[in-house]
């Protein structure tokens, strides 16, 4: 159902009719049983939920028109039912099937396809397309053929019309596949058995090596020949029809008959792989994932060492997958390139992909691709409507506790009204992921002119609007929050955090696109994140944004007036955001989650009034008040001056969360104790004083003294200029751990000079290619948030380092040129480590007391003045 309405819209756009029938045909992957099908052995493929979608419209003439969304040409490819010859074009698969049915077909049709299968990766896009067309024709002319018949016809087309001598496995798996089942298949007798493929907490990860399988054909023939030789030799003394009739225990006897080491290894693979395939089906039926994983890895070893059909790229991929935490991995397909598969914990997929990708590129200089395989049904017609989408959404809303089931009718009618529908058809619910439902609703709205703004923001705002129709009112949310708070503060934040995620306000799936890694250093373990969840704003957008921002309501993104705000062409909707009130130092404040989730349970605390950021004695008391309410959260404030503050200085606010930030683990050096407050100097790139005390009044008073002393401090020798206007301020952070209050005071100074017009204690120009924005609270605590452009640029830099391309070919790399020259001098470059190093330099630039003897002496002296 994913992209159902998108498919319809694309078909309509290309070929004006409005009535389309949508079909889906899956790709397939072979789980185990490799190179034994021609030895009478079993294979175990499954059909994927990745595949090809097709929109068909029956014509009244004998013309067939085809359009592929992937090849993104605007051209329609046209041919007649009366002229069916292969033209070495993707439409040959359509033609071949049409020809196979030529005695039945009367009229032509229009076909638009959209594929999620990477071509050339060995996931069988050709069988998928053949079955797509065959199934449509079978339905259209009521031919009454079974899926197995259609698979056989498709194989024949592939053999005779396309000219590829393939077996039946691909077409069989595509046509006969079942959700969460693998097919244990004998390709000669076509006898098969469905095997449970519920991988529990694991999933199959498909990794495309991007290595083309050029050798596969000739080696395949060579191996078949070798197997024939072995069989003939054995048949002299044994009565067998195929090699897979042999048991493992018979191998030793065979060794005497097959004395050549190489031929014996071939035989050992065939017999052991057949055994492993049967063992795998037993393990899967018992849901014994560990054993299944081991069998996958053993299969790979056998294919590499005994059968010799792997290659360096497949071996590198399999080893990287296992090293990153897969519990089993192997090459799949004929070998010499194509894909590997791995069994991995669902919760670890994104980290494994990142790690494997980096290791694979490093070793092979090829760009790999990864797909999470969910096992879906075989080729079928998709019955789906706006009513289905809305039913799925309502079902999701109830299950995610967005609203109470007693409100179902009211919520349904709200949705129907919003989509200009007056009728409701009760239908069984189709379970779908929220993002897929919302994408479908956006496309439906686009087709029906309900989407007022076609841009990315317009789509997002539309989704927020729809979700808001399921969400409870602010009053109900506050009541639920307070009720949970009576149980414990953790219950309360868990409630709002979960609600914010379920309401699609925090977009978990989108945030998962971020690329994160940790960079260990003497200071602590820094976290580097490339933010891929927000699209980059183009310069026109920024210009528009400025114009709108000048005159707008709400006054800023942090004003309480954002709750329920519908968004504009340049501003994100906050329809589905909910916030709760709280009191800090007798002032009205509010608490909400950040939609960007830069760390675990990242939230914002904002003041009722739109008044500027200010760091003063009261700030520490407010931070302490907040932590007293939510002792499991840290809270910090950005500094109150430009350059060293965050992006919003006009509205007093804090940021908080449940995450353990890198700064917490920084090592500390005791300086003195006074009034029950321990004062430490942190080993941290930004000059940071840590106060620790059991006494909240004493620690707040001490923080106040440090602020006042710092506001008066000046050291021209160290460029800490604090005159004629105040340049010194503080980024404070407060938390409560093991019965102790901890306040970190990060000393900041925002002076600019002729030499450093952007700030003396700001990333210096030679680091701007990585980071030139302000070092705000989150960065100062050790988490780098880097722009999405960096992902693209780092990928390119990798290719430049490997001499596959040059800086001159990529103007966007110009800013990195001198860095690249430095990297090229190194023998072994790990770009993630290199970016980590740069981030530390960025933070060191923002430190007021430098990390040398003079700097740290002056820092200690300053701390002592507060004694
Ligand atoms: Zn504001």
Tab-separated table of C-alpha atoms in Angstrom, residues 135-358:
chain	number	residue	atom	x	y	z
A	135	UNK	CA	-0.876	-11.213	-13.336
A	136	UNK	CA	-2.655	-8.177	-14.788
A	137	UNK	CA	-3.390	-9.929	-18.072
A	138	UNK	CA	-4.509	-13.090	-16.254
A	139	UNK	CA	-6.969	-10.988	-14.204
A	140	UNK	CA	-8.108	-8.803	-17.089
A	141	UNK	CA	-9.000	-11.680	-19.407
A	142	UNK	CA	-10.010	-14.067	-16.605
A	143	UNK	CA	-7.530	-16.657	-17.875
A	144	UNK	CA	-7.784	-18.530	-14.595
A	145	UNK	CA	-4.110	-19.398	-14.427
A	146	UNK	CA	-2.550	-20.199	-11.073
A	147	UNK	CA	0.421	-18.177	-9.786
A	148	UNK	CA	2.585	-21.231	-10.500
A	149	UNK	CA	1.427	-21.258	-14.149
A	150	UNK	CA	2.211	-17.557	-14.429
A	151	UNK	CA	5.676	-18.203	-12.966
A	152	UNK	CA	6.317	-20.907	-15.580
A	153	UNK	CA	5.162	-18.646	-18.408
A	154	UNK	CA	7.396	-15.867	-17.121
A	155	UNK	CA	10.390	-18.181	-16.943
A	156	UNK	CA	9.734	-19.279	-20.506
A	157	UNK	CA	9.606	-15.636	-21.639
A	158	UNK	CA	12.919	-14.994	-19.888
A	159	UNK	CA	14.471	-18.074	-21.558
A	160	UNK	CA	13.055	-17.677	-25.040
A	161	UNK	CA	12.101	-14.025	-25.612
A	162	UNK	CA	14.745	-12.283	-23.482
A	163	UNK	CA	17.337	-15.010	-24.040
A	164	UNK	CA	18.493	-15.541	-20.433
A	165	UNK	CA	18.806	-19.176	-19.341
A	166	UNK	CA	17.511	-18.821	-15.781
A	167	UNK	CA	15.996	-21.445	-13.491
A	168	UNK	CA	12.526	-21.196	-12.019
A	169	UNK	CA	13.500	-19.942	-8.557
A	170	UNK	CA	13.049	-16.183	-9.198
A	171	UNK	CA	9.658	-16.393	-10.892
A	172	UNK	CA	8.484	-18.993	-8.389
A	173	UNK	CA	9.416	-16.841	-5.376
A	174	UNK	CA	7.902	-13.684	-6.878
A	175	UNK	CA	4.632	-15.375	-7.825
A	176	UNK	CA	4.183	-17.699	-4.855
A	177	UNK	CA	5.678	-15.609	-2.025
A	178	UNK	CA	3.787	-15.221	1.239
A	179	UNK	CA	4.156	-12.685	3.990
A	180	UNK	CA	6.629	-13.811	6.680
A	181	UNK	CA	7.288	-17.112	4.900
A	182	UNK	CA	10.293	-18.501	3.096
A	183	UNK	CA	9.832	-21.143	0.410
A	184	UNK	CA	11.806	-24.360	0.700
A	185	UNK	CA	11.765	-25.342	-2.946
A	186	UNK	CA	13.049	-28.135	-5.131
A	187	UNK	CA	13.383	-26.381	-8.485
A	188	UNK	CA	13.238	-29.635	-10.479
A	189	UNK	CA	10.196	-31.291	-9.010
A	190	UNK	CA	8.635	-27.919	-8.009
A	191	UNK	CA	7.710	-29.511	-4.704
A	192	UNK	CA	7.846	-26.895	-1.976
A	193	UNK	CA	7.117	-26.206	1.651
A	194	UNK	CA	6.378	-22.869	3.325
A	195	UNK	CA	8.756	-22.171	6.210
A	196	UNK	CA	8.073	-19.644	8.966
A	197	UNK	CA	10.261	-16.600	8.454
A	198	UNK	CA	9.291	-14.582	11.484
A	199	UNK	CA	12.744	-13.413	12.509
A	200	UNK	CA	11.492	-12.081	15.861
A	201	UNK	CA	13.735	-9.212	16.999
A	202	UNK	CA	15.977	-9.713	13.955
A	203	UNK	CA	15.693	-8.603	10.367
A	204	UNK	CA	17.371	-9.514	7.125
A	205	UNK	CA	19.612	-6.735	5.899
A	206	UNK	CA	20.472	-6.819	2.193
A	207	UNK	CA	23.801	-5.236	1.319
A	208	UNK	CA	24.531	-4.527	-2.338
A	209	UNK	CA	28.280	-4.611	-3.000
A	210	UNK	CA	27.800	-2.525	-6.196
A	211	UNK	CA	30.255	-4.927	-7.822
A	212	UNK	CA	28.929	-6.053	-11.188
A	213	UNK	CA	28.682	-9.803	-11.630
A	214	UNK	CA	30.673	-10.042	-14.848
A	215	UNK	CA	32.386	-13.356	-14.106
A	216	UNK	CA	29.307	-15.049	-12.729
A	217	UNK	CA	28.116	-16.535	-16.035
A	218	UNK	CA	31.298	-18.298	-17.105
A	219	UNK	CA	32.144	-19.585	-13.615
A	220	UNK	CA	28.570	-20.833	-13.249
A	221	UNK	CA	29.015	-23.017	-16.332
A	222	UNK	CA	32.404	-24.202	-15.081
A	223	UNK	CA	30.946	-25.266	-11.698
A	224	UNK	CA	28.052	-27.101	-13.372
A	225	UNK	CA	30.576	-28.998	-15.463
A	226	UNK	CA	32.650	-29.874	-12.396
A	227	UNK	CA	29.552	-31.158	-10.635
A	228	UNK	CA	28.659	-33.296	-13.674
A	229	UNK	CA	32.144	-34.781	-13.646
A	230	UNK	CA	31.830	-35.616	-9.937
A	231	UNK	CA	28.386	-37.161	-10.406
A	232	UNK	CA	29.556	-39.392	-13.275
A	233	UNK	CA	32.548	-40.488	-11.243
A	234	UNK	CA	30.394	-41.372	-8.234
A	235	UNK	CA	27.759	-43.092	-10.324
A	236	UNK	CA	30.386	-45.694	-11.289
A	237	UNK	CA	30.031	-47.174	-7.808
A	238	UNK	CA	26.983	-45.499	-6.251
A	239	UNK	CA	23.395	-45.473	-7.372
A	240	UNK	CA	22.532	-41.776	-7.133
A	241	UNK	CA	20.720	-39.436	-9.530
A	242	UNK	CA	22.052	-36.195	-8.094
A	243	UNK	CA	24.768	-35.059	-5.681
A	244	UNK	CA	22.293	-33.795	-3.095
A	245	UNK	CA	21.148	-37.352	-2.427
A	246	UNK	CA	24.406	-37.850	-0.515
A	247	UNK	CA	24.420	-37.422	3.246
A	248	UNK	CA	27.171	-35.694	5.219
A	249	UNK	CA	28.350	-39.040	6.577
A	250	UNK	CA	28.881	-40.377	3.029
A	251	UNK	CA	31.362	-37.603	2.261
A	252	UNK	CA	34.331	-39.534	3.636
A	253	UNK	CA	33.601	-42.507	1.376
A	254	UNK	CA	33.352	-40.150	-1.586
A	255	UNK	CA	36.754	-38.704	-0.782
A	256	UNK	CA	38.306	-41.992	-1.802
A	257	UNK	CA	36.512	-41.856	-5.149
A	258	UNK	CA	37.162	-38.163	-5.778
A	259	UNK	CA	40.813	-37.837	-4.995
A	260	UNK	CA	41.366	-34.408	-6.608
A	261	UNK	CA	41.288	-31.907	-3.747
A	262	UNK	CA	39.515	-29.230	-5.810
A	263	UNK	CA	36.706	-31.506	-7.009
A	264	UNK	CA	36.246	-32.873	-3.512
A	265	UNK	CA	35.832	-29.349	-2.135
A	266	UNK	CA	33.138	-28.695	-4.746
A	267	UNK	CA	31.329	-31.830	-3.643
A	268	UNK	CA	31.721	-30.914	0.025
A	269	UNK	CA	30.028	-27.582	-0.640
A	270	UNK	CA	27.092	-29.181	-2.453
A	271	UNK	CA	26.436	-31.810	0.189
A	272	UNK	CA	26.988	-29.524	3.182
A	273	UNK	CA	24.938	-26.658	1.670
A	274	UNK	CA	22.019	-29.016	1.067
A	275	UNK	CA	22.300	-30.109	4.688
A	276	UNK	CA	22.486	-26.460	5.861
A	277	UNK	CA	19.400	-25.539	3.859
A	278	UNK	CA	17.348	-28.244	5.542
A	279	UNK	CA	18.812	-27.294	8.946
A	280	UNK	CA	17.906	-23.656	8.248
A	281	UNK	CA	14.281	-24.510	7.559
A	282	UNK	CA	14.153	-26.423	10.862
A	283	UNK	CA	15.808	-23.550	12.739
A	284	UNK	CA	13.351	-21.054	11.241
A	285	UNK	CA	10.358	-23.195	12.128
A	286	UNK	CA	11.669	-23.275	15.717
A	287	UNK	CA	12.453	-19.523	15.557
A	288	UNK	CA	16.017	-20.357	16.515
A	289	UNK	CA	17.686	-17.283	15.035
A	290	UNK	CA	21.114	-17.989	16.453
A	291	UNK	CA	21.395	-21.320	14.639
A	292	UNK	CA	19.998	-19.829	11.434
A	293	UNK	CA	22.611	-17.043	11.645
A	294	UNK	CA	25.420	-19.564	12.107
A	295	UNK	CA	24.207	-21.554	9.097
A	296	UNK	CA	24.272	-18.388	6.941
A	297	UNK	CA	27.874	-17.726	7.933
A	298	UNK	CA	28.889	-21.349	7.334
A	299	UNK	CA	27.250	-21.186	3.908
A	300	UNK	CA	29.389	-18.188	3.051
A	301	UNK	CA	32.551	-19.889	4.205
A	302	UNK	CA	31.742	-22.908	2.081
A	303	UNK	CA	30.921	-20.771	-0.993
A	304	UNK	CA	34.210	-18.918	-0.528
A	305	UNK	CA	36.605	-21.739	0.282
A	306	UNK	CA	35.092	-24.875	-1.201
A	307	UNK	CA	33.045	-23.593	-4.115
A	308	UNK	CA	35.149	-20.495	-4.849
A	309	UNK	CA	32.363	-18.296	-6.207
A	310	UNK	CA	32.782	-15.359	-3.806
A	311	UNK	CA	34.991	-12.352	-4.450
A	312	UNK	CA	36.946	-9.857	-2.390
A	313	UNK	CA	34.000	-7.417	-2.334
A	314	UNK	CA	31.518	-10.028	-1.066
A	315	UNK	CA	34.018	-11.294	1.515
A	316	UNK	CA	34.758	-7.757	2.687
A	317	UNK	CA	31.040	-7.044	2.988
A	318	UNK	CA	30.293	-10.264	4.884
A	319	UNK	CA	33.215	-9.737	7.275
A	320	UNK	CA	32.221	-6.119	7.900
A	321	UNK	CA	28.619	-7.172	8.601
A	322	UNK	CA	29.725	-9.820	11.104
A	323	UNK	CA	32.191	-7.450	12.742
A	324	UNK	CA	29.482	-4.804	13.120
A	325	UNK	CA	27.223	-7.215	15.009
A	326	UNK	CA	25.317	-9.360	12.479
A	327	UNK	CA	24.693	-12.851	13.893
A	328	UNK	CA	25.101	-14.393	10.446
A	329	UNK	CA	25.916	-13.238	6.913
A	330	UNK	CA	26.572	-14.647	3.489
A	331	UNK	CA	26.727	-13.835	-0.209
A	332	UNK	CA	23.495	-14.536	-2.062
A	333	UNK	CA	23.059	-15.321	-5.752
A	334	UNK	CA	25.522	-16.788	-8.223
A	335	UNK	CA	28.475	-14.884	-6.756
A	336	UNK	CA	31.288	-12.645	-8.004
A	337	UNK	CA	29.388	-9.534	-6.932
A	338	UNK	CA	25.768	-8.591	-6.270
A	339	UNK	CA	24.335	-8.759	-2.768
A	340	UNK	CA	25.114	-10.186	0.625
A	341	UNK	CA	22.484	-10.775	3.288
A	342	UNK	CA	22.851	-10.589	7.050
A	343	UNK	CA	20.734	-11.363	10.079
A	344	UNK	CA	20.859	-8.309	12.381
A	345	UNK	CA	19.010	-7.031	15.439
A	346	UNK	CA	16.311	-4.606	14.269
A	347	UNK	CA	17.365	-2.121	16.931
A	348	UNK	CA	20.938	-2.052	15.607
A	349	UNK	CA	20.259	-1.674	11.908
A	350	UNK	CA	21.183	1.991	11.529
A	351	UNK	CA	24.436	1.723	13.465
A	352	UNK	CA	25.413	-1.472	11.652
A	353	UNK	CA	24.706	0.108	8.268
A	354	UNK	CA	26.853	3.114	9.112
A	355	UNK	CA	29.737	1.044	10.363
A	356	UNK	CA	29.662	-1.441	7.491
A	357	UNK	CA	29.351	1.298	4.912
A	358	UNK	CA	32.442	3.102	6.198
